[in-house]
């Protein structure tokens, strides 16, 4: 496992662990971080998945992380946070 190319805030880590516990995510699954779409319409995504041959694997705060090699250039330097605002609740992605 290499050094993770992005940062995940303590609040986001806490929420990810909460989701793993509440949803009973199987031990062989990891948090997948990636991109959907491309260009200006690209959106970041989080989900749980099993490792694929094209993935890079990381570990942060005992949470296994998967990032497809072709998505790495888009997530390098990103910070994932978790927010509760009047507009809603969810994970946010920002370039730091």
JSON list of C-alpha atoms in Angstrom, two decimals:
[
{"chain": "A", "resi": 1, "resn": "UNK", "atom": "CA", "xyz": [0.00, 0.00, 0.00]},
{"chain": "A", "resi": 2, "resn": "UNK", "atom": "CA", "xyz": [1.27, 3.42, -0.96]},
{"chain": "A", "resi": 3, "resn": "UNK", "atom": "CA", "xyz": [0.76, 6.85, 0.54]},
{"chain": "A", "resi": 4, "resn": "UNK", "atom": "CA", "xyz": [-2.80, 7.96, -0.18]},
{"chain": "A", "resi": 5, "resn": "UNK", "atom": "CA", "xyz": [-2.97, 10.73, -2.80]},
{"chain": "A", "resi": 6, "resn": "UNK", "atom": "CA", "xyz": [-5.86, 12.57, -1.12]},
{"chain": "A", "resi": 7, "resn": "UNK", "atom": "CA", "xyz": [-7.03, 13.62, 2.33]},
{"chain": "A", "resi": 8, "resn": "UNK", "atom": "CA", "xyz": [-10.13, 12.47, 4.18]},
{"chain": "A", "resi": 9, "resn": "UNK", "atom": "CA", "xyz": [-11.24, 14.67, 7.08]},
{"chain": "A", "resi": 10, "resn": "UNK", "atom": "CA", "xyz": [-11.79, 13.24, 10.55]},
{"chain": "A", "resi": 11, "resn": "UNK", "atom": "CA", "xyz": [-15.52, 13.93, 10.25]},
{"chain": "A", "resi": 12, "resn": "UNK", "atom": "CA", "xyz": [-15.68, 12.07, 6.91]},
{"chain": "A", "resi": 13, "resn": "UNK", "atom": "CA", "xyz": [-13.69, 9.15, 8.39]},
{"chain": "A", "resi": 14, "resn": "UNK", "atom": "CA", "xyz": [-16.15, 8.97, 11.27]},
{"chain": "A", "resi": 15, "resn": "UNK", "atom": "CA", "xyz": [-19.13, 8.97, 8.89]},
{"chain": "A", "resi": 16, "resn": "UNK", "atom": "CA", "xyz": [-17.55, 6.30, 6.63]},
{"chain": "A", "resi": 17, "resn": "UNK", "atom": "CA", "xyz": [-16.97, 4.04, 9.66]},
{"chain": "A", "resi": 18, "resn": "UNK", "atom": "CA", "xyz": [-20.57, 4.71, 10.76]},
{"chain": "A", "resi": 19, "resn": "UNK", "atom": "CA", "xyz": [-21.84, 3.64, 7.30]},
{"chain": "A", "resi": 20, "resn": "UNK", "atom": "CA", "xyz": [-19.68, 0.50, 7.37]},
{"chain": "A", "resi": 21, "resn": "UNK", "atom": "CA", "xyz": [-21.16, -0.46, 10.75]},
{"chain": "A", "resi": 22, "resn": "UNK", "atom": "CA", "xyz": [-24.79, 0.47, 10.03]},
{"chain": "A", "resi": 23, "resn": "UNK", "atom": "CA", "xyz": [-24.92, -1.10, 6.55]},
{"chain": "A", "resi": 24, "resn": "UNK", "atom": "CA", "xyz": [-22.90, -4.20, 7.56]},
{"chain": "A", "resi": 25, "resn": "UNK", "atom": "CA", "xyz": [-20.42, -3.75, 4.69]},
{"chain": "A", "resi": 26, "resn": "UNK", "atom": "CA", "xyz": [-18.59, -7.10, 4.19]},
{"chain": "A", "resi": 27, "resn": "UNK", "atom": "CA", "xyz": [-14.92, -7.29, 5.22]},
{"chain": "A", "resi": 28, "resn": "UNK", "atom": "CA", "xyz": [-13.80, -8.01, 1.64]},
{"chain": "A", "resi": 29, "resn": "UNK", "atom": "CA", "xyz": [-15.19, -4.64, 0.45]},
{"chain": "A", "resi": 30, "resn": "UNK", "atom": "CA", "xyz": [-13.30, -1.33, 0.45]},
{"chain": "A", "resi": 31, "resn": "UNK", "atom": "CA", "xyz": [-14.25, 2.30, -0.04]},
{"chain": "A", "resi": 32, "resn": "UNK", "atom": "CA", "xyz": [-14.02, 3.10, -3.75]},
{"chain": "A", "resi": 33, "resn": "UNK", "atom": "CA", "xyz": [-13.19, 6.70, -4.65]},
{"chain": "A", "resi": 34, "resn": "UNK", "atom": "CA", "xyz": [-13.54, 7.66, -8.28]},
{"chain": "A", "resi": 35, "resn": "UNK", "atom": "CA", "xyz": [-14.90, 9.88, -11.01]},
{"chain": "A", "resi": 36, "resn": "UNK", "atom": "CA", "xyz": [-18.02, 9.54, -13.16]},
{"chain": "A", "resi": 37, "resn": "UNK", "atom": "CA", "xyz": [-18.20, 11.25, -16.53]},
{"chain": "A", "resi": 38, "resn": "UNK", "atom": "CA", "xyz": [-15.44, 13.40, -17.90]},
{"chain": "A", "resi": 39, "resn": "UNK", "atom": "CA", "xyz": [-14.33, 16.91, -18.65]},
{"chain": "A", "resi": 40, "resn": "UNK", "atom": "CA", "xyz": [-16.41, 19.69, -17.06]},
{"chain": "A", "resi": 41, "resn": "UNK", "atom": "CA", "xyz": [-19.22, 17.23, -16.31]},
{"chain": "A", "resi": 42, "resn": "UNK", "atom": "CA", "xyz": [-17.11, 14.93, -14.14]},
{"chain": "A", "resi": 43, "resn": "UNK", "atom": "CA", "xyz": [-18.46, 14.20, -10.67]},
{"chain": "A", "resi": 44, "resn": "UNK", "atom": "CA", "xyz": [-16.69, 12.46, -7.82]},
{"chain": "A", "resi": 45, "resn": "UNK", "atom": "CA", "xyz": [-18.14, 9.32, -6.33]},
{"chain": "A", "resi": 46, "resn": "UNK", "atom": "CA", "xyz": [-17.83, 7.19, -3.22]},
{"chain": "A", "resi": 47, "resn": "UNK", "atom": "CA", "xyz": [-19.07, 3.65, -2.81]},
{"chain": "A", "resi": 48, "resn": "UNK", "atom": "CA", "xyz": [-18.13, 0.23, -1.51]},
{"chain": "A", "resi": 49, "resn": "UNK", "atom": "CA", "xyz": [-16.72, -2.35, -3.87]},
{"chain": "A", "resi": 50, "resn": "UNK", "atom": "CA", "xyz": [-14.37, -5.30, -4.14]},
{"chain": "A", "resi": 51, "resn": "UNK", "atom": "CA", "xyz": [-10.84, -4.80, -5.50]},
{"chain": "A", "resi": 52, "resn": "UNK", "atom": "CA", "xyz": [-10.26, -4.97, -9.26]},
{"chain": "A", "resi": 53, "resn": "UNK", "atom": "CA", "xyz": [-6.99, -5.60, -11.10]},
{"chain": "A", "resi": 54, "resn": "UNK", "atom": "CA", "xyz": [-6.83, -1.93, -12.22]},
{"chain": "A", "resi": 55, "resn": "UNK", "atom": "CA", "xyz": [-7.05, -0.55, -8.66]},
{"chain": "A", "resi": 56, "resn": "UNK", "atom": "CA", "xyz": [-4.49, 1.08, -6.44]},
{"chain": "A", "resi": 57, "resn": "UNK", "atom": "CA", "xyz": [-5.06, 0.16, -2.77]},
{"chain": "A", "resi": 58, "resn": "UNK", "atom": "CA", "xyz": [-4.53, 2.41, 0.24]},
{"chain": "A", "resi": 59, "resn": "UNK", "atom": "CA", "xyz": [-5.33, 2.31, 3.95]},
{"chain": "A", "resi": 60, "resn": "UNK", "atom": "CA", "xyz": [-6.36, 5.36, 5.95]},
{"chain": "A", "resi": 61, "resn": "UNK", "atom": "CA", "xyz": [-7.51, 5.11, 9.57]},
{"chain": "A", "resi": 62, "resn": "UNK", "atom": "CA", "xyz": [-8.02, 1.36, 9.07]},
{"chain": "A", "resi": 63, "resn": "UNK", "atom": "CA", "xyz": [-10.37, 1.96, 6.14]},
{"chain": "A", "resi": 64, "resn": "UNK", "atom": "CA", "xyz": [-9.28, 0.18, 2.94]},
{"chain": "A", "resi": 65, "resn": "UNK", "atom": "CA", "xyz": [-9.45, 2.55, -0.04]},
{"chain": "A", "resi": 66, "resn": "UNK", "atom": "CA", "xyz": [-9.61, 1.65, -3.75]},
{"chain": "A", "resi": 67, "resn": "UNK", "atom": "CA", "xyz": [-8.91, 4.05, -6.59]},
{"chain": "A", "resi": 68, "resn": "UNK", "atom": "CA", "xyz": [-8.87, 2.89, -10.21]},
{"chain": "A", "resi": 69, "resn": "UNK", "atom": "CA", "xyz": [-5.52, 3.82, -11.78]},
{"chain": "A", "resi": 70, "resn": "UNK", "atom": "CA", "xyz": [-7.26, 5.81, -14.51]},
{"chain": "A", "resi": 71, "resn": "UNK", "atom": "CA", "xyz": [-9.01, 7.96, -11.87]},
{"chain": "A", "resi": 72, "resn": "UNK", "atom": "CA", "xyz": [-5.87, 8.74, -9.85]},
{"chain": "A", "resi": 73, "resn": "UNK", "atom": "CA", "xyz": [-4.97, 11.92, -11.73]},
{"chain": "A", "resi": 74, "resn": "UNK", "atom": "CA", "xyz": [-8.41, 13.37, -10.93]},
{"chain": "A", "resi": 75, "resn": "UNK", "atom": "CA", "xyz": [-8.35, 12.66, -7.17]},
{"chain": "A", "resi": 76, "resn": "UNK", "atom": "CA", "xyz": [-4.74, 13.62, -6.37]},
{"chain": "A", "resi": 77, "resn": "UNK", "atom": "CA", "xyz": [-4.80, 16.53, -3.94]},
{"chain": "A", "resi": 78, "resn": "UNK", "atom": "CA", "xyz": [-8.53, 16.29, -3.21]},
{"chain": "A", "resi": 79, "resn": "UNK", "atom": "CA", "xyz": [-9.98, 16.49, 0.27]},
{"chain": "A", "resi": 80, "resn": "UNK", "atom": "CA", "xyz": [-13.11, 14.55, 1.17]},
{"chain": "A", "resi": 81, "resn": "UNK", "atom": "CA", "xyz": [-15.18, 16.05, 3.97]},
{"chain": "A", "resi": 82, "resn": "UNK", "atom": "CA", "xyz": [-18.64, 15.48, 5.40]},
{"chain": "A", "resi": 83, "resn": "UNK", "atom": "CA", "xyz": [-21.10, 18.33, 5.89]},
{"chain": "A", "resi": 84, "resn": "UNK", "atom": "CA", "xyz": [-24.52, 18.85, 7.40]},
{"chain": "A", "resi": 85, "resn": "UNK", "atom": "CA", "xyz": [-26.07, 22.06, 6.07]},
{"chain": "A", "resi": 86, "resn": "UNK", "atom": "CA", "xyz": [-29.55, 23.44, 5.44]},
{"chain": "A", "resi": 87, "resn": "UNK", "atom": "CA", "xyz": [-29.21, 22.23, 1.84]},
{"chain": "A", "resi": 88, "resn": "UNK", "atom": "CA", "xyz": [-28.54, 18.67, 2.90]},
{"chain": "A", "resi": 89, "resn": "UNK", "atom": "CA", "xyz": [-26.14, 16.13, 4.33]},
{"chain": "A", "resi": 90, "resn": "UNK", "atom": "CA", "xyz": [-23.32, 14.46, 2.46]},
{"chain": "A", "resi": 91, "resn": "UNK", "atom": "CA", "xyz": [-19.72, 14.10, 1.43]},
{"chain": "A", "resi": 92, "resn": "UNK", "atom": "CA", "xyz": [-17.95, 16.97, -0.28]},
{"chain": "A", "resi": 93, "resn": "UNK", "atom": "CA", "xyz": [-14.88, 17.00, -2.52]},
{"chain": "A", "resi": 94, "resn": "UNK", "atom": "CA", "xyz": [-12.59, 19.99, -2.76]},
{"chain": "A", "resi": 95, "resn": "UNK", "atom": "CA", "xyz": [-9.14, 20.64, -4.21]},
{"chain": "A", "resi": 96, "resn": "UNK", "atom": "CA", "xyz": [-6.62, 21.67, -1.56]}
]
